[in-house]
Coordinates of C-alpha atoms in Angstrom, one line a residue:
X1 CA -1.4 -20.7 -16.5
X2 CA 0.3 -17.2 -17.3
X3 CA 3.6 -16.9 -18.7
X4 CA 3.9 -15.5 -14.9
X5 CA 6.1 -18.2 -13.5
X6 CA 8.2 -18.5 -16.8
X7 CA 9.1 -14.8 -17.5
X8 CA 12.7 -13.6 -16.4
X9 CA 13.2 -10.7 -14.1
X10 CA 15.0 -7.7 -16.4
X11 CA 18.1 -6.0 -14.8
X12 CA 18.2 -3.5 -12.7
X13 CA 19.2 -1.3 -15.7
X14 CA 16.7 -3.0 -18.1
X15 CA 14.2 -2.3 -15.5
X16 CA 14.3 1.2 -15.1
X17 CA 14.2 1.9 -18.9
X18 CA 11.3 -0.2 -18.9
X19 CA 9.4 1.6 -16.6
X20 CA 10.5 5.3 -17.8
X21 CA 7.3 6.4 -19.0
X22 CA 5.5 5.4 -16.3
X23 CA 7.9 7.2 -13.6
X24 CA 7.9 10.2 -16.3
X25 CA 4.2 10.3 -16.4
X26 CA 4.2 9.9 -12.5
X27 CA 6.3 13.1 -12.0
X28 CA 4.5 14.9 -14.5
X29 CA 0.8 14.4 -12.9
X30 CA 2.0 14.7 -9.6
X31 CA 3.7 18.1 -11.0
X32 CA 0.4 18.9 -11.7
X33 CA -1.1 18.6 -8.4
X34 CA 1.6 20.6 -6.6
X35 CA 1.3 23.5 -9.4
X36 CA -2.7 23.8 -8.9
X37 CA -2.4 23.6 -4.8
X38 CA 0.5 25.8 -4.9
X39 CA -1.8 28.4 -7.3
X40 CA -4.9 27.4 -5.1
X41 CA -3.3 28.1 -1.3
X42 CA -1.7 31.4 -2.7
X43 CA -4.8 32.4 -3.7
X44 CA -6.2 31.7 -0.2
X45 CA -3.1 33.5 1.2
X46 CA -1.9 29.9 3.0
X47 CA 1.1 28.1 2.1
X48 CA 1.0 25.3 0.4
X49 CA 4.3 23.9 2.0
X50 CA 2.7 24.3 4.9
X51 CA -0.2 22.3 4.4
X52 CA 1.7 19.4 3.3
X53 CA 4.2 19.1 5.6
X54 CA 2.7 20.7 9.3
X55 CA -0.5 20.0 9.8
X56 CA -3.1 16.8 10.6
X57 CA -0.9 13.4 11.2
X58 CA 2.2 15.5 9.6
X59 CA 3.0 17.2 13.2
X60 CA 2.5 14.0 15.1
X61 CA 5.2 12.3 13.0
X62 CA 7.6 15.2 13.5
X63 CA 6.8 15.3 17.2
X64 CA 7.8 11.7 17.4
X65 CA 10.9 12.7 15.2
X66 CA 11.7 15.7 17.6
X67 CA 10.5 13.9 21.6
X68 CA 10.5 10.6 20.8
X69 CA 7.1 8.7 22.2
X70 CA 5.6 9.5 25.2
X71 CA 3.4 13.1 23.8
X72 CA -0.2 12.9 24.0
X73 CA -3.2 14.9 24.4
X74 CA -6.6 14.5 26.5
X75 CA -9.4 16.1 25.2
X76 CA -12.3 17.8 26.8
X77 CA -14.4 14.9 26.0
X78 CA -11.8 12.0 27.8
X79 CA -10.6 11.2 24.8
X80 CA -6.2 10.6 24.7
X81 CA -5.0 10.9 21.2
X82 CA -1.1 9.3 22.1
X83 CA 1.3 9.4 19.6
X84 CA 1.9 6.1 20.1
X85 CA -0.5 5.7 17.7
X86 CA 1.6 6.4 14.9
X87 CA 4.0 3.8 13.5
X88 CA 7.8 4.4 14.1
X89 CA 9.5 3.9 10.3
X90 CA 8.7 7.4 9.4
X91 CA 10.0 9.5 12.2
X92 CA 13.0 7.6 12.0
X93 CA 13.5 8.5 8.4
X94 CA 12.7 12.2 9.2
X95 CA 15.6 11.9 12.0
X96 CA 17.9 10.4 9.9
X97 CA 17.6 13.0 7.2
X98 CA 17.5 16.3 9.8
X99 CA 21.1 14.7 11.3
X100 CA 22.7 14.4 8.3
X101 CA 21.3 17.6 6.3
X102 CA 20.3 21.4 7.2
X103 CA 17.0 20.4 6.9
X104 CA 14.2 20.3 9.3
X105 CA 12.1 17.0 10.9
X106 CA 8.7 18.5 8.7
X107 CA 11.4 19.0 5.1
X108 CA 12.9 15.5 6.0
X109 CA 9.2 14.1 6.0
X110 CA 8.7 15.7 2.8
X111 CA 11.8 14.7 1.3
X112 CA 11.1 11.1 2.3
X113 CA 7.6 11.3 0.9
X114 CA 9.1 12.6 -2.6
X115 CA 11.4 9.6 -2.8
X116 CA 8.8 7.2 -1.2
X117 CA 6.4 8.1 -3.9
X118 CA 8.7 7.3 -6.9
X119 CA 9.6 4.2 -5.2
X120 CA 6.0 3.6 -5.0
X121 CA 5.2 4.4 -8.8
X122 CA 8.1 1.9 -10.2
X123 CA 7.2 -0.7 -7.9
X124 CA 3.1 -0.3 -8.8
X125 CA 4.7 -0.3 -12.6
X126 CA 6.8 -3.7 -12.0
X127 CA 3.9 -5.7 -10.4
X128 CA 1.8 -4.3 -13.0
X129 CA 3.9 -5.2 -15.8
X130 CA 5.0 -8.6 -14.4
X131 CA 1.0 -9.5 -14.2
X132 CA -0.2 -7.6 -17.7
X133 CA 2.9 -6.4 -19.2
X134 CA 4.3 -2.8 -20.0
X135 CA 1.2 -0.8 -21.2
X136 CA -0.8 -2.0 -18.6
X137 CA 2.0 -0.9 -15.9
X138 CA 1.6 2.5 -16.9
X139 CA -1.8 2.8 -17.1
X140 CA -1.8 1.6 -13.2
X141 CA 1.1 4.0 -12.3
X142 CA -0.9 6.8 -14.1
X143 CA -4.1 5.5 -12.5
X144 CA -2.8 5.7 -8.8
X145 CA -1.1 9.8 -10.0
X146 CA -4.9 10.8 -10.6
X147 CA -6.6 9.2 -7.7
X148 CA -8.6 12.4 -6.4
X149 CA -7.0 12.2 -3.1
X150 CA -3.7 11.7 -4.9
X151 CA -2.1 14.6 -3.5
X152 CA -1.6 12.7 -0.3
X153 CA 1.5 10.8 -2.3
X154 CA 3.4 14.2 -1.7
X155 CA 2.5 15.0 1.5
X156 CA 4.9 14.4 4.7
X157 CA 2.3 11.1 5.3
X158 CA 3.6 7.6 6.0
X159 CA 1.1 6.6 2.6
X160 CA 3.6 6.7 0.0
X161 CA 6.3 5.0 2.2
X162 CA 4.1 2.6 3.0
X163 CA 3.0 1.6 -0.6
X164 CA 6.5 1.7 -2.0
X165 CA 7.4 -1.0 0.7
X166 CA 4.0 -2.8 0.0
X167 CA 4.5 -3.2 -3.9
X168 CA 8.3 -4.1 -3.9
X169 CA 7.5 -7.0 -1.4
X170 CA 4.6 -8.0 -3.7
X171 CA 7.1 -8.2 -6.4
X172 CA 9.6 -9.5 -4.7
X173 CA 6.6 -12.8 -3.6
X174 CA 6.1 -12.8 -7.7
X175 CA 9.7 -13.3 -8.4
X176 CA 10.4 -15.9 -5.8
X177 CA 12.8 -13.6 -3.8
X178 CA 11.7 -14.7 -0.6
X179 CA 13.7 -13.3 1.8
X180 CA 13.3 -9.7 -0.1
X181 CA 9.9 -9.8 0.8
X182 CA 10.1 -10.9 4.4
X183 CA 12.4 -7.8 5.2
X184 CA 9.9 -5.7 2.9
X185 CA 7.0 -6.3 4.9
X186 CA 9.0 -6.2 8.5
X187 CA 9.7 -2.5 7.1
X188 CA 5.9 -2.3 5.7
X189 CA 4.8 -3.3 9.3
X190 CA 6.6 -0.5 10.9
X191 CA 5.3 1.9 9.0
X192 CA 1.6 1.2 9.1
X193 CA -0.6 -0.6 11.0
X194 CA -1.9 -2.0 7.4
X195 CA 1.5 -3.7 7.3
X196 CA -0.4 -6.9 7.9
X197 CA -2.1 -6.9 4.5
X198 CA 1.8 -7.4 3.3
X199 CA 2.5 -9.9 6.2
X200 CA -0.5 -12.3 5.0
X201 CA 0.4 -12.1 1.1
X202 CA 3.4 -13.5 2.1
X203 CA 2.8 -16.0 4.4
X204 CA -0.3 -17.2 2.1
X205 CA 1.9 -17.2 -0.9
X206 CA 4.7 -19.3 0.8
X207 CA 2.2 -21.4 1.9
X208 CA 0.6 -21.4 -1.5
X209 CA 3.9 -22.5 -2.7
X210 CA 4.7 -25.5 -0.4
X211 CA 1.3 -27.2 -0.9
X212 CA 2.5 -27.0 -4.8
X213 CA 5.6 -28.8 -3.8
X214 CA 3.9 -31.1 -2.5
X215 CA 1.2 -31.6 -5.2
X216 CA 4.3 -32.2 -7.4
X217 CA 6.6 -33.8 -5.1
X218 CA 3.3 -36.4 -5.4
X219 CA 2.9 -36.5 -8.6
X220 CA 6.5 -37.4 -9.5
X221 CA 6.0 -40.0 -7.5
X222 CA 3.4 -41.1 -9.0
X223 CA 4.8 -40.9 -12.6
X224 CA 8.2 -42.5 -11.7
X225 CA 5.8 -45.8 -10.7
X226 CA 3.9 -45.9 -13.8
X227 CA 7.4 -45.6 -15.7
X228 CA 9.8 -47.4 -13.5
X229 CA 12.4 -47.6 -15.9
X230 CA 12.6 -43.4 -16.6
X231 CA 15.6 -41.9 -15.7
X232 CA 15.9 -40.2 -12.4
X233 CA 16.4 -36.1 -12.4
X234 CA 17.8 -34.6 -9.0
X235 CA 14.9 -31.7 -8.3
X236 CA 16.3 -28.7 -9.4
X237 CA 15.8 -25.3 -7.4
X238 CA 12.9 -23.6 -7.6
X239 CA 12.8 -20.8 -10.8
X240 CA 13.8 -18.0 -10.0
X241 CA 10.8 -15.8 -12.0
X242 CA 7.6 -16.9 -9.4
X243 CA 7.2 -17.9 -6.1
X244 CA 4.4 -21.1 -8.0
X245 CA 5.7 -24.6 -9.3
X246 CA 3.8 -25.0 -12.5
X247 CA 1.9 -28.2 -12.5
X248 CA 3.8 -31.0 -13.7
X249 CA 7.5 -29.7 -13.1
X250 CA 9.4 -31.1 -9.9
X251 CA 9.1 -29.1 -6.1
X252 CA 11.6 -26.5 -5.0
X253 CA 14.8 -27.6 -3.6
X254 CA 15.9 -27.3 0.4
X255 CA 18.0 -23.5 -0.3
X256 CA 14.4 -22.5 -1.5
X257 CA 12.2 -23.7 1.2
X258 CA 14.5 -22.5 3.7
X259 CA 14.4 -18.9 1.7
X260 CA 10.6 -18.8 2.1
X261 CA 11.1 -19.9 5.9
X262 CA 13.0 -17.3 6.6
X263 CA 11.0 -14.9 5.0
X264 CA 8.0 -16.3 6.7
X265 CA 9.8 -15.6 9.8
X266 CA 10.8 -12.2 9.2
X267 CA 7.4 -10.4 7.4
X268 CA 5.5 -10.2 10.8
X269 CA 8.4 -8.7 12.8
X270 CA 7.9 -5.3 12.1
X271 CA 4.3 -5.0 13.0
X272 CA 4.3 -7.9 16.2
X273 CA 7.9 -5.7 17.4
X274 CA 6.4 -2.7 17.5
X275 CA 2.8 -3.8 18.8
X276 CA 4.5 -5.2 21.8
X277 CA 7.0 -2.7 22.6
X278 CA 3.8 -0.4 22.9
X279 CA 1.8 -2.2 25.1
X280 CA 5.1 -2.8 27.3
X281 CA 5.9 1.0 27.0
X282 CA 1.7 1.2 28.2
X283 CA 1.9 -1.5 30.3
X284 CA -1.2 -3.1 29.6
X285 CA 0.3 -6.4 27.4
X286 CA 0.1 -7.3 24.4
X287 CA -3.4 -5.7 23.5
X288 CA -2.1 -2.1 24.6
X289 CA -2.3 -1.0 21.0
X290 CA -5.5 -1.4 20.9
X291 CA -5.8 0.3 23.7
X292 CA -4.4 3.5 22.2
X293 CA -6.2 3.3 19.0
X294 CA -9.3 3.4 20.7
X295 CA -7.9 7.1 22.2
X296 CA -8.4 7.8 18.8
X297 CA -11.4 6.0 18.6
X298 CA -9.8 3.9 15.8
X299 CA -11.5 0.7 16.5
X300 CA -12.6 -2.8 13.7
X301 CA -16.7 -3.4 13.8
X302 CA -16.8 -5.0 10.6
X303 CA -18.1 -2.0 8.6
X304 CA -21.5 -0.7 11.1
X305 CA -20.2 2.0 12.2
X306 CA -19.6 3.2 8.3
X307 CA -23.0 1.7 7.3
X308 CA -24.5 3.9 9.8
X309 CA -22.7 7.0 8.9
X310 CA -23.8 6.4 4.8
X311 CA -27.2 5.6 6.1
X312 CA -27.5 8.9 8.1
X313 CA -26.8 10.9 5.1
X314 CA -30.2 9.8 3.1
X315 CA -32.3 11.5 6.0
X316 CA -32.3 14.9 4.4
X317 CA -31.7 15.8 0.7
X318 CA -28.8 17.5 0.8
X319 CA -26.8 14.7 2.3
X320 CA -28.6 12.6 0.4
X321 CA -26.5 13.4 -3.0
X322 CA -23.0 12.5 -0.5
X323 CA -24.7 9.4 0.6
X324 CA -25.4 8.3 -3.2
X325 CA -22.1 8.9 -4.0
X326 CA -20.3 7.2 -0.9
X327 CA -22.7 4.5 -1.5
X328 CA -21.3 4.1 -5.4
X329 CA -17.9 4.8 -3.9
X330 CA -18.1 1.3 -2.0
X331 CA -19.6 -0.3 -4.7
X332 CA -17.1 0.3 -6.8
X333 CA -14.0 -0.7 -4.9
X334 CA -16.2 -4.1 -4.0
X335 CA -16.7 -4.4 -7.9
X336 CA -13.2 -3.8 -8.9
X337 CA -12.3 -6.2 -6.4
X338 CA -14.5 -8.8 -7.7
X339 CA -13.2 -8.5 -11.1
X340 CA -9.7 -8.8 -10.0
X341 CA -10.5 -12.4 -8.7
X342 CA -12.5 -13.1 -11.4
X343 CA -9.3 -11.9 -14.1
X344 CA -7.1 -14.0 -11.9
X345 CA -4.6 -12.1 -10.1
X346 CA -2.3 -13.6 -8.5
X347 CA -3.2 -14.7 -5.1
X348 CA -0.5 -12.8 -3.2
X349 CA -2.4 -9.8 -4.8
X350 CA -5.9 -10.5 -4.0
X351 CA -4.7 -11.4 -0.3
X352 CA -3.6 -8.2 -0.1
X353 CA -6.2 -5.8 -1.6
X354 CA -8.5 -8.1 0.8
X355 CA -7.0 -7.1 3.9
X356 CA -6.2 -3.1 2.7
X357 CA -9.8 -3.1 1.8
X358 CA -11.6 -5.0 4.4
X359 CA -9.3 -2.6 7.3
X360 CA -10.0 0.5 5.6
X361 CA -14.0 0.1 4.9
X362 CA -14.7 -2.2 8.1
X363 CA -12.9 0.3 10.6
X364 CA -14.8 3.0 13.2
X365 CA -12.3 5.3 12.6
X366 CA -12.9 8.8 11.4
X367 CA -14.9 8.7 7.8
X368 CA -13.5 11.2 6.2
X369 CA -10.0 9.4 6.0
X370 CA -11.4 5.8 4.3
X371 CA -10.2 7.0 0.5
X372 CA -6.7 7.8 1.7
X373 CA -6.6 4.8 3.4
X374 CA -7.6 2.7 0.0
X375 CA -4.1 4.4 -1.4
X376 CA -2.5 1.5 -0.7
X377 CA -4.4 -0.8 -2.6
X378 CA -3.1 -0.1 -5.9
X379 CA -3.9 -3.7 -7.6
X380 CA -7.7 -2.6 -7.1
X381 CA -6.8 0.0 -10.2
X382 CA -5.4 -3.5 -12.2
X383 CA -8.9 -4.3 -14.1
X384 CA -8.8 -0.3 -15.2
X385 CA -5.3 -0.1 -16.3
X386 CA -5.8 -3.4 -18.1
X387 CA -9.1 -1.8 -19.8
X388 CA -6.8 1.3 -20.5
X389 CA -4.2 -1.0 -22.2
X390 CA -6.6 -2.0 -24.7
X391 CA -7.1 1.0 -26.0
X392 CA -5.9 3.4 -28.5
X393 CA -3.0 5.1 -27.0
X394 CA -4.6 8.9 -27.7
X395 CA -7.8 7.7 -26.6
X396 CA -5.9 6.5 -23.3
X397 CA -4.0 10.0 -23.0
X398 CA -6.9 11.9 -23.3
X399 CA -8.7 10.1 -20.6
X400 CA -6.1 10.2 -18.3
X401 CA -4.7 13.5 -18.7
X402 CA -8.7 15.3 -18.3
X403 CA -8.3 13.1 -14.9
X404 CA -5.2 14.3 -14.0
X405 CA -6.6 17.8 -14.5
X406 CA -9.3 16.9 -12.5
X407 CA -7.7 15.1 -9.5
X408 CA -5.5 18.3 -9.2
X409 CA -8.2 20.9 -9.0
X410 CA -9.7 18.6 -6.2
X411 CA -6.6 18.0 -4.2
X412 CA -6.2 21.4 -4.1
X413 CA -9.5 22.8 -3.1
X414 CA -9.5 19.3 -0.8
X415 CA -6.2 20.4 1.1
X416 CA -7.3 23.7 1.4
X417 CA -10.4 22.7 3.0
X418 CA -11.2 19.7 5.1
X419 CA -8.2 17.6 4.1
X420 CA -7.4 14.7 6.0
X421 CA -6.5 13.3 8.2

């Protein structure tokens, strides 16, 4: 037992002071990366802008912004690539901000990405800090700035919108807010197919939660029998810092358990809505999604298609050196999994990494793509950032800021180059 379940929530005020330095570090290494692409693409005679808000999955959000759905287009090899591929939250937001400003869909997805990104940071800092306290928060914040495809965070992506929505629901399941974090994920799930990692952390802690209440609600029972003559205490609601009922105290009342209904109810809307209005719009049921992603060849085979591709690259020597590092690459997201479960994250947590992980590293979709797709899985960085906590804060600094340095050098020769998508 952590001090988990006990801890208040600060206030909104309280909370952002706490997590200055982490949003101040944020904006400072991702200042970094902008500087050194910026620098790099100038260099190169391309424009930076350019690169982060027109080109790969950037258009195709902006054409949905501009058309609406409906654009797609059949390659010489009988391939469709439909934008209906390409989750709705995001083009809406670039709408919004191109009818109520001067600035374009591409600018609005920029802006949106900016904001998204902050978001993201302060909520990877609050989950962080809830589970391992302040240090430890800023380590993970600062972690997730220097990830080497990091530069993705600022780009007119659905990634940073995505993870802000992702780690606020999270929080919102660790401080028992239930209904927060239904209508978190139902925007999570329209942003990104991955929106079911945030739909099963909360169903799994609701139903986490109830089988506590019940384990309680049994064990009061079974105390008021051995003591008959103890005096009755109405069950109180449930506390207001954790979704859990710490063994030994009595079961959420009725205005919880309806809370965690309802946000049971809500968390898969976003991604069931939107699945079904696109096979409707396809006319091929409730599978047509699948149907489209496999236009894209986006497709789930449990990792052999990925296996294959690592294996291919030890057949010759040169490849060999990409295959050796793809192949530590893998192990260490399995490792740092492994040792979140074995430090005890919360189970909301671990649900979630697990299905982030499992779609990103299991799926036949394009190779090149699987670290930006890990962005989302922040509490994988938890076991580093707690290591980081431990130590001296210059020592920390140091390691972090030759990182930062680092992850910018390689965003920008990475944008400037291959890239995503």
């Amino acid at each position: 037992m952590t001090d988990l379940e006990t801890r208040a929530a600060p206030t909104r005020a309280g909370a952002l002071r706490r997590a200055a330095p982490a949003l101040a570090g944020y904006v400072a290494v991702r200042a970094l990366g902008l500087l050194a692409l910026f620098l790099w693409s100038a260099a190169r005679d391309k424009s930076a802008y350019t690169l982060l808000t027109a080109r790969w999955d950037a258009l195709w959000y902006v054409r949905v912004a501009e058309l609406g759905y409906g654009y797609e287009v059949r390659l010489a090899n009988g391939d469709v690539h439909s934008n209906l591929a390409f989750f709705p939250l995001l083009p809406w937001l670039e709408r919004l901000v191109a009818a109520v400003s001067p600035l374009t869909y591409a600018d609005g997805g920029f802006l949106v990405s900016l904001v998204s990104s902050l978001a993201a940071a302060w909520g990877i800092f609050a989950v962080a800090d809830r589970v391992y306290g302040r240090r430890a928060g800023v380590c993970a914040v600062l972690l997730w700035a220097v990830l080497p495809v990091g530069i993705v965070q600022s780009m007119a992506y659905s990634e940073s919108l995505f993870t802000a929505l992702a780690a606020w629901s999270l929080y919102a399941v660790l401080t028992g807010r239930w209904v927060t974090a239904g209508m978190l994920a139902l925007f999570a799930g329209l942003t990104r197919p991955v929106g079911l990692a945030v739909v099963a952390a909360v169903w799994v802690a609701a139903l986490a939660s109830f089988a506590r209440d019940r384990r309680a609600a049994g064990t009061g029972a079974r105390d008021t029998q051995d003591a008959p003559d103890a005096p009755r205490t109405p069950p109180g609601p449930e506390a207001p810092a954790g979704p859990d009922t710490p063994p030994g105290e009595t079961p959420a009342g009725p205005g919880t358990r309806l809370r965690r209904i309802l946000g049971m109810v809500l968390a898969p809307l976003g991604t069931a809505g939107y699945v079904l209005w696109v096979g409707h719009h396809t006319g091929k049921g409730p599978l047509g999604y699948l149907d489209v992603q496999a236009g894209w060849r986006n497709g789930f085979d449990g990792g052999r298609a990925f296996a294959r591709f690592v294996a291919d690259k030890f057949t010759s020597f040169p490849a060999a050196v990409a295959g050796i590092g793809l192949t530590i690459g893998v192990a260490s997201v399995v490792w740092l999994y492994v040792t979140g479960v074995r430090q005890r994250q919360p189970l909301p947590l671990l649900v979630y990494t697990g299905v982030v992980t499992a779609l990103a590293l299991c799926a036949s979709s394009y190779f090149g793509s699987k670290p930006r797709l890990l962005l989302p899985a922040f509490p994988l960085l938890l076991p580093l950032a707690l290591a980081l906590a431990g130590e001296r804060i210059r020592r920390s600094a140091a390691v972090l800021g030759g990182v930062a340095v680092a992850s910018a050098v390689y965003g920008a020769f990475w944008l400037n180059g291959s890239g995503p998508p």
